[in-house]
PDB file of C-alpha atoms in Angstrom:
ATOM      1  CA  MET A   1      65.252 -45.322 -54.182  1.00 59.00           C
ATOM      2  CA  MET A   2      62.727 -47.572 -52.424  1.00 54.00           C
ATOM      3  CA  LYS A   3      61.286 -44.601 -50.504  1.00 60.00           C
ATOM      4  CA  LYS A   4      60.914 -42.636 -53.743  1.00 57.00           C
ATOM      5  CA  ARG A   5      59.113 -45.554 -55.421  1.00 57.00           C
ATOM      6  CA  ILE A   6      56.696 -45.918 -52.481  1.00 55.00           C
ATOM      7  CA  LEU A   7      55.935 -42.190 -52.539  1.00 58.00           C
ATOM      8  CA  LEU A   8      55.305 -42.308 -56.291  1.00 58.00           C
ATOM      9  CA  PHE A   9      53.021 -45.314 -55.848  1.00 55.00           C
ATOM     10  CA  ALA A  10      51.076 -43.551 -53.058  1.00 57.00           C
ATOM     11  CA  PHE A  11      50.800 -40.341 -55.088  1.00 59.00           C
ATOM     12  CA  MET A  12      49.417 -42.220 -58.087  1.00 60.00           C
ATOM     13  CA  PHE A  13      46.587 -43.744 -56.067  1.00 54.00           C
ATOM     14  CA  LEU A  14      45.940 -40.453 -54.280  1.00 57.00           C
ATOM     15  CA  ALA A  15      45.445 -38.962 -57.736  1.00 55.00           C
ATOM     16  CA  ILE A  16      43.063 -41.807 -58.594  1.00 52.00           C
ATOM     17  CA  GLY A  17      41.033 -41.052 -55.481  1.00 53.00           C
ATOM     18  CA  VAL A  18      40.783 -37.383 -56.400  1.00 50.00           C
ATOM     19  CA  SER A  19      39.906 -38.008 -60.055  1.00 63.00           C
ATOM     20  CA  ALA A  20      37.431 -40.860 -59.500  1.00 77.00           C
ATOM     21  CA  GLN A  21      33.834 -39.707 -59.759  1.00 83.00           C
ATOM     22  CA  ASN A  22      30.533 -41.353 -58.972  1.00 92.00           C
ATOM     23  CA  PHE A  23      28.604 -43.035 -61.763  1.00 97.00           C
ATOM     24  CA  THR A  24      26.564 -40.679 -63.908  1.00 96.00           C
ATOM     25  CA  LYS A  25      22.794 -41.069 -64.176  1.00 97.00           C
ATOM     26  CA  SER A  26      23.128 -42.688 -67.610  1.00 97.00           C
ATOM     27  CA  GLU A  27      25.711 -45.139 -66.249  1.00 98.00           C
ATOM     28  CA  LYS A  28      23.471 -45.996 -63.296  1.00 98.00           C
ATOM     29  CA  ASP A  29      20.513 -46.516 -65.611  1.00 98.00           C
ATOM     30  CA  LEU A  30      22.517 -48.884 -67.821  1.00 98.00           C
ATOM     31  CA  ILE A  31      23.944 -50.858 -64.897  1.00 98.00           C
ATOM     32  CA  GLN A  32      20.430 -51.329 -63.471  1.00 98.00           C
ATOM     33  CA  SER A  33      18.696 -51.894 -66.823  1.00 98.00           C
ATOM     34  CA  GLY A  34      16.551 -54.946 -67.527  1.00 97.00           C
ATOM     35  CA  ASN A  35      16.918 -58.006 -65.330  1.00 98.00           C
ATOM     36  CA  ILE A  36      19.819 -57.131 -63.021  1.00 97.00           C
ATOM     37  CA  LYS A  37      20.527 -60.818 -62.449  1.00 97.00           C
ATOM     38  CA  THR A  38      21.540 -61.248 -66.092  1.00 98.00           C
ATOM     39  CA  MET A  39      24.561 -60.165 -68.112  1.00 98.00           C
ATOM     40  CA  LEU A  40      24.922 -56.745 -69.663  1.00 98.00           C
ATOM     41  CA  LYS A  41      25.102 -56.596 -73.451  1.00 98.00           C
ATOM     42  CA  VAL A  42      28.607 -56.771 -74.942  1.00 98.00           C
ATOM     43  CA  ILE A  43      28.730 -53.890 -77.417  1.00 98.00           C
ATOM     44  CA  GLN A  44      30.220 -54.323 -80.905  1.00 98.00           C
ATOM     45  CA  ILE A  45      32.418 -52.341 -83.305  1.00 98.00           C
ATOM     46  CA  THR A  46      29.839 -52.967 -86.030  1.00 97.00           C
ATOM     47  CA  ASP A  47      27.496 -50.386 -84.455  1.00 98.00           C
ATOM     48  CA  GLU A  48      28.716 -46.782 -84.896  1.00 98.00           C
ATOM     49  CA  LYS A  49      27.405 -45.566 -81.528  1.00 98.00           C
ATOM     50  CA  GLU A  50      28.906 -48.546 -79.741  1.00 98.00           C
ATOM     51  CA  LEU A  51      32.223 -48.138 -81.570  1.00 98.00           C
ATOM     52  CA  LYS A  52      32.396 -44.569 -80.265  1.00 98.00           C
ATOM     53  CA  ILE A  53      32.185 -45.919 -76.704  1.00 98.00           C
ATOM     54  CA  LEU A  54      34.858 -48.540 -77.409  1.00 98.00           C
ATOM     55  CA  LYS A  55      37.172 -45.860 -78.813  1.00 98.00           C
ATOM     56  CA  SER A  56      36.729 -43.497 -75.836  1.00 98.00           C
ATOM     57  CA  VAL A  57      39.137 -43.150 -72.900  1.00 98.00           C
ATOM     58  CA  SER A  58      37.661 -44.391 -69.620  1.00 98.00           C
ATOM     59  CA  ALA A  59      37.680 -42.666 -66.231  1.00 97.00           C
ATOM     60  CA  ASP A  60      38.712 -44.015 -62.839  1.00 98.00           C
ATOM     61  CA  VAL A  61      36.068 -45.529 -60.611  1.00 98.00           C
ATOM     62  CA  ASP A  62      35.522 -45.007 -56.884  1.00 97.00           C
ATOM     63  CA  PRO A  63      35.844 -48.416 -55.153  1.00 97.00           C
ATOM     64  CA  LYS A  64      33.115 -47.271 -52.730  1.00 96.00           C
ATOM     65  CA  GLU A  65      30.613 -46.675 -55.551  1.00 97.00           C
ATOM     66  CA  LYS A  66      27.435 -48.512 -54.465  1.00 97.00           C
ATOM     67  CA  LEU A  67      26.607 -49.900 -57.917  1.00 98.00           C
ATOM     68  CA  LEU A  68      30.135 -51.169 -58.584  1.00 98.00           C
ATOM     69  CA  PRO A  69      29.444 -54.730 -57.301  1.00 98.00           C
ATOM     70  CA  LEU A  70      26.421 -54.971 -59.613  1.00 98.00           C
ATOM     71  CA  LEU A  71      28.443 -53.706 -62.583  1.00 98.00           C
ATOM     72  CA  ALA A  72      31.201 -56.203 -61.791  1.00 98.00           C
ATOM     73  CA  GLU A  73      28.753 -59.112 -61.531  1.00 98.00           C
ATOM     74  CA  ARG A  74      26.964 -58.277 -64.781  1.00 98.00           C
ATOM     75  CA  MET A  75      30.323 -57.791 -66.544  1.00 98.00           C
ATOM     76  CA  TYR A  76      31.403 -61.218 -65.315  1.00 98.00           C
ATOM     77  CA  LEU A  77      28.219 -62.824 -66.618  1.00 98.00           C
ATOM     78  CA  ALA A  78      28.758 -61.132 -69.994  1.00 98.00           C
ATOM     79  CA  MET A  79      32.325 -62.424 -70.152  1.00 98.00           C
ATOM     80  CA  ARG A  80      31.260 -65.979 -69.313  1.00 98.00           C
ATOM     81  CA  ASP A  81      28.260 -66.077 -71.660  1.00 98.00           C
ATOM     82  CA  PRO A  82      28.061 -69.785 -72.627  1.00 97.00           C
ATOM     83  CA  ALA A  83      27.303 -68.763 -76.212  1.00 96.00           C
ATOM     84  CA  ASN A  84      30.541 -66.774 -76.496  1.00 95.00           C
ATOM     85  CA  PRO A  85      32.783 -67.068 -73.410  1.00 97.00           C
ATOM     86  CA  GLY A  86      35.897 -64.945 -72.945  1.00 98.00           C
ATOM     87  CA  ILE A  87      38.906 -64.789 -70.639  1.00 98.00           C
ATOM     88  CA  GLY A  88      38.760 -61.066 -69.925  1.00 98.00           C
ATOM     89  CA  ILE A  89      36.474 -58.074 -70.256  1.00 98.00           C
ATOM     90  CA  ALA A  90      36.657 -54.320 -69.712  1.00 98.00           C
ATOM     91  CA  ALA A  91      33.800 -52.049 -68.618  1.00 98.00           C
ATOM     92  CA  PRO A  92      33.738 -50.158 -71.952  1.00 98.00           C
ATOM     93  CA  GLN A  93      32.702 -53.438 -73.578  1.00 98.00           C
ATOM     94  CA  VAL A  94      29.402 -53.270 -71.715  1.00 98.00           C
ATOM     95  CA  GLY A  95      28.962 -49.576 -72.473  1.00 98.00           C
ATOM     96  CA  ILE A  96      30.516 -48.123 -69.294  1.00 98.00           C
ATOM     97  CA  ASN A  97      33.660 -46.020 -69.800  1.00 98.00           C
ATOM     98  CA  ARG A  98      35.187 -46.788 -66.408  1.00 98.00           C
ATOM     99  CA  ASN A  99      38.500 -48.369 -65.438  1.00 98.00           C
ATOM    100  CA  VAL A 100      37.223 -51.780 -64.391  1.00 98.00           C
ATOM    101  CA  ILE A 101      38.386 -55.125 -65.817  1.00 98.00           C
ATOM    102  CA  TRP A 102      38.060 -58.852 -65.248  1.00 98.00           C
ATOM    103  CA  VAL A 103      41.013 -61.095 -66.125  1.00 98.00           C
ATOM    104  CA  GLN A 104      41.471 -64.848 -65.926  1.00 98.00           C
ATOM    105  CA  ARG A 105      44.708 -65.556 -64.062  1.00 98.00           C
ATOM    106  CA  PHE A 106      46.254 -68.472 -65.942  1.00 98.00           C
ATOM    107  CA  ASP A 107      49.373 -67.935 -63.837  1.00 97.00           C
ATOM    108  CA  LYS A 108      47.589 -68.898 -60.604  1.00 97.00           C
ATOM    109  CA  GLU A 109      46.404 -72.231 -59.275  1.00 97.00           C
ATOM    110  CA  GLY A 110      42.839 -72.906 -60.377  1.00 98.00           C
ATOM    111  CA  GLU A 111      43.096 -70.185 -63.056  1.00 98.00           C
ATOM    112  CA  PRO A 112      40.637 -67.862 -61.242  1.00 98.00           C
ATOM    113  CA  PHE A 113      38.852 -64.845 -62.696  1.00 98.00           C
ATOM    114  CA  GLU A 114      39.752 -61.687 -60.776  1.00 98.00           C
ATOM    115  CA  LEU A 115      38.412 -58.121 -60.696  1.00 98.00           C
ATOM    116  CA  TYR A 116      40.748 -55.114 -61.012  1.00 98.00           C
ATOM    117  CA  LEU A 117      39.883 -51.460 -60.406  1.00 98.00           C
ATOM    118  CA  ASN A 118      41.797 -48.561 -61.950  1.00 98.00           C
ATOM    119  CA  PRO A 119      44.585 -50.779 -63.335  1.00 98.00           C
ATOM    120  CA  LYS A 120      47.689 -49.043 -64.695  1.00 98.00           C
ATOM    121  CA  ILE A 121      50.682 -50.661 -66.383  1.00 98.00           C
ATOM    122  CA  VAL A 122      53.595 -48.772 -64.829  1.00 98.00           C
ATOM    123  CA  TRP A 123      56.428 -50.733 -66.455  1.00 98.00           C
ATOM    124  CA  SER A 124      56.827 -53.195 -69.321  1.00 97.00           C
ATOM    125  CA  SER A 125      59.709 -55.327 -70.562  1.00 97.00           C
ATOM    126  CA  ALA A 126      61.618 -54.899 -73.808  1.00 94.00           C
ATOM    127  CA  LEU A 127      61.019 -58.598 -74.443  1.00 95.00           C
ATOM    128  CA  LEU A 128      57.946 -59.071 -76.623  1.00 96.00           C
ATOM    129  CA  ARG A 129      55.622 -62.021 -77.132  1.00 95.00           C
ATOM    130  CA  LYS A 130      53.643 -62.665 -80.318  1.00 95.00           C
ATOM    131  CA  GLY A 131      50.314 -64.425 -80.042  1.00 96.00           C
ATOM    132  CA  MET A 132      46.842 -64.735 -81.514  1.00 97.00           C
ATOM    133  CA  GLU A 133      44.116 -62.478 -80.077  1.00 98.00           C
ATOM    134  CA  GLY A 134      40.413 -61.997 -80.514  1.00 97.00           C
ATOM    135  CA  CYS A 135      37.808 -59.855 -78.770  1.00 98.00           C
ATOM    136  CA  LEU A 136      34.223 -60.236 -77.583  1.00 98.00           C
ATOM    137  CA  SER A 137      33.466 -56.835 -79.141  1.00 98.00           C
ATOM    138  CA  ILE A 138      35.032 -57.624 -82.530  1.00 98.00           C
ATOM    139  CA  PRO A 139      33.165 -60.466 -84.234  1.00 94.00           C
ATOM    140  CA  ASP A 140      34.864 -62.900 -86.606  1.00 94.00           C
ATOM    141  CA  ILE A 141      38.315 -61.273 -86.478  1.00 96.00           C
ATOM    142  CA  SER A 142      41.533 -62.536 -84.902  1.00 97.00           C
ATOM    143  CA  GLY A 143      45.203 -61.903 -85.500  1.00 97.00           C
ATOM    144  CA  ASN A 144      48.736 -61.929 -84.140  1.00 97.00           C
ATOM    145  CA  VAL A 145      49.712 -59.111 -81.794  1.00 98.00           C
ATOM    146  CA  LEU A 146      53.049 -58.280 -80.176  1.00 97.00           C
ATOM    147  CA  ARG A 147      52.752 -57.687 -76.441  1.00 98.00           C
ATOM    148  CA  ASN A 148      55.298 -57.092 -73.703  1.00 97.00           C
ATOM    149  CA  TYR A 149      56.249 -60.393 -72.098  1.00 97.00           C
ATOM    150  CA  THR A 150      56.409 -58.921 -68.581  1.00 98.00           C
ATOM    151  CA  ILE A 151      54.525 -56.000 -67.046  1.00 98.00           C
ATOM    152  CA  LYS A 152      54.221 -54.321 -63.668  1.00 98.00           C
ATOM    153  CA  LEU A 153      50.592 -53.570 -62.812  1.00 98.00           C
ATOM    154  CA  ALA A 154      49.347 -51.099 -60.215  1.00 98.00           C
ATOM    155  CA  TYR A 155      45.670 -51.398 -59.276  1.00 98.00           C
ATOM    156  CA  GLN A 156      43.038 -51.371 -56.551  1.00 98.00           C
ATOM    157  CA  ASP A 157      41.009 -54.365 -55.434  1.00 98.00           C
ATOM    158  CA  LYS A 158      37.266 -54.297 -54.754  1.00 95.00           C
ATOM    159  CA  ASN A 159      37.921 -52.937 -51.251  1.00 96.00           C
ATOM    160  CA  GLY A 160      40.045 -50.080 -52.556  1.00 96.00           C
ATOM    161  CA  LYS A 161      43.318 -51.555 -51.301  1.00 97.00           C
ATOM    162  CA  GLN A 162      46.324 -50.650 -53.434  1.00 97.00           C
ATOM    163  CA  HIS A 163      48.511 -53.315 -55.034  1.00 98.00           C
ATOM    164  CA  GLU A 164      51.480 -53.595 -57.353  1.00 98.00           C
ATOM    165  CA  GLU A 165      52.338 -56.847 -59.118  1.00 98.00           C
ATOM    166  CA  ILE A 166      54.731 -58.300 -61.696  1.00 98.00           C
ATOM    167  CA  ILE A 167      52.912 -60.434 -64.301  1.00 98.00           C
ATOM    168  CA  GLU A 168      54.392 -62.497 -67.124  1.00 97.00           C
ATOM    169  CA  GLY A 169      53.483 -64.496 -70.200  1.00 96.00           C
ATOM    170  CA  PHE A 170      49.964 -65.091 -71.478  1.00 97.00           C
ATOM    171  CA  THR A 171      48.310 -63.563 -68.418  1.00 98.00           C
ATOM    172  CA  ALA A 172      50.282 -60.354 -69.033  1.00 98.00           C
ATOM    173  CA  VAL A 173      48.888 -60.371 -72.577  1.00 98.00           C
ATOM    174  CA  ILE A 174      45.314 -60.446 -71.252  1.00 98.00           C
ATOM    175  CA  PHE A 175      46.025 -57.506 -68.948  1.00 98.00           C
ATOM    176  CA  GLN A 176      47.481 -55.505 -71.838  1.00 98.00           C
ATOM    177  CA  HIS A 177      44.481 -56.305 -74.039  1.00 98.00           C
ATOM    178  CA  GLU A 178      42.000 -55.240 -71.346  1.00 98.00           C
ATOM    179  CA  THR A 179      43.849 -52.106 -70.199  1.00 98.00           C
ATOM    180  CA  ASP A 180      44.069 -51.077 -73.870  1.00 98.00           C
ATOM    181  CA  HIS A 181      40.253 -51.098 -73.885  1.00 98.00           C
ATOM    182  CA  LEU A 182      40.340 -48.533 -71.077  1.00 98.00           C
ATOM    183  CA  LYS A 183      42.389 -46.246 -73.326  1.00 98.00           C
ATOM    184  CA  GLY A 184      40.087 -46.720 -76.321  1.00 98.00           C
ATOM    185  CA  ILE A 185      42.582 -48.987 -78.090  1.00 98.00           C
ATOM    186  CA  LEU A 186      41.478 -52.232 -79.774  1.00 98.00           C
ATOM    187  CA  PHE A 187      43.724 -55.173 -80.614  1.00 98.00           C
ATOM    188  CA  THR A 188      43.108 -54.434 -84.289  1.00 98.00           C
ATOM    189  CA  ASP A 189      44.625 -50.981 -83.690  1.00 98.00           C
ATOM    190  CA  ARG A 190      47.715 -52.672 -82.282  1.00 98.00           C
ATOM    191  CA  MET A 191      47.925 -54.979 -85.298  1.00 97.00           C
ATOM    192  CA  LYS A 192      47.822 -51.985 -87.644  1.00 97.00           C
ATOM    193  CA  GLU A 193      50.451 -49.973 -85.779  1.00 96.00           C
ATOM    194  CA  GLN A 194      52.762 -52.999 -85.659  1.00 96.00           C
ATOM    195  CA  GLU A 195      52.676 -53.645 -89.423  1.00 94.00           C
ATOM    196  CA  LYS A 196      55.940 -51.749 -89.944  1.00 90.00           C
ATOM    197  CA  LEU A 197      57.499 -52.516 -86.577  1.00 91.00           C
ATOM    198  CA  GLU A 198      60.944 -54.111 -86.888  1.00 90.00           C
ATOM    199  CA  VAL A 199      61.742 -56.806 -84.348  1.00 90.00           C
ATOM    200  CA  SER A 200      64.509 -59.350 -83.912  1.00 89.00           C
ATOM    201  CA  PRO A 201      63.651 -62.923 -82.859  1.00 88.00           C
ATOM    202  CA  VAL A 202      65.205 -64.129 -79.629  1.00 83.00           C
ATOM    203  CA  SER A 203      64.846 -67.747 -80.728  1.00 73.00           C
ATOM    204  CA  ASN A 204      63.632 -69.521 -83.840  1.00 69.00           C
ATOM    205  CA  GLU A 205      61.620 -71.941 -81.712  1.00 61.00           C
ATOM    206  CA  ILE A 206      59.469 -69.543 -79.653  1.00 69.00           C
ATOM    207  CA  ASN A 207      57.513 -66.360 -80.425  1.00 79.00           C
ATOM    208  CA  LEU A 208      59.710 -63.988 -78.413  1.00 84.00           C
ATOM    209  CA  PHE A 209      61.190 -60.830 -79.915  1.00 83.00           C
ATOM    210  CA  ILE A 210      63.163 -57.681 -79.165  1.00 85.00           C
ATOM    211  CA  GLU A 211      62.305 -54.443 -80.918  1.00 79.00           C
ATOM    212  CA  LYS A 212      65.276 -53.652 -83.198  1.00 68.00           C
ATOM    213  CA  ARG A 213      65.411 -49.964 -82.389  1.00 55.00           C
ATOM    214  CA  LEU A 214      66.332 -50.806 -78.801  1.00 45.00           C
ATOM    215  CA  LYS A 215      69.783 -51.905 -80.009  1.00 42.00           C
ATOM    216  CA  ARG A 216      70.562 -48.379 -81.152  1.00 39.00           C
ATOM    217  CA  GLN A 217      69.771 -46.744 -77.854  1.00 36.00           C
TER     218      GLN A 217
END
């Protein structure tokens, strides 16, 4: 079983390596636009052209791509804009449909911000957590979203090294929010699809739930 899981894990990242392509000319132009020491613009759903980017599925990125460090740095600056700071950001939010995200790790000492390349959620728990979410690309809107309490994340670091990690709680929520961006899914989409979702509370004192249909399986 362990050998099979390792082979599956290796195959997945081999596929990423094959599918990852270099930045296009338009992507390179955007990454190097203006003052490269400043943040990239965070695009908004209120602009039709920008919404199209936010609703598009992103492609894998080659960790060896020369402009990747610059993209990562300008994404970070956009996320930490003093005028509107966030705790996570995905490359589509700066106009680049590539599988690159920053996430603040509230589950680690010092709560560091970390970069993740080609992240994939390969497993998620039946236990759900309800919590308030907002988005740097969706002005003046927030709402409660159900997310899986625990996930298993497969990803590459900035050096291309492969990792797999179990993540829980609020930090897992951030990962789900950001990886949704890579699939063209916004938290408002999740809110809409969950309007008729039936769940059973685990406790009256905490926002943890189990989807009711699981009981019939």
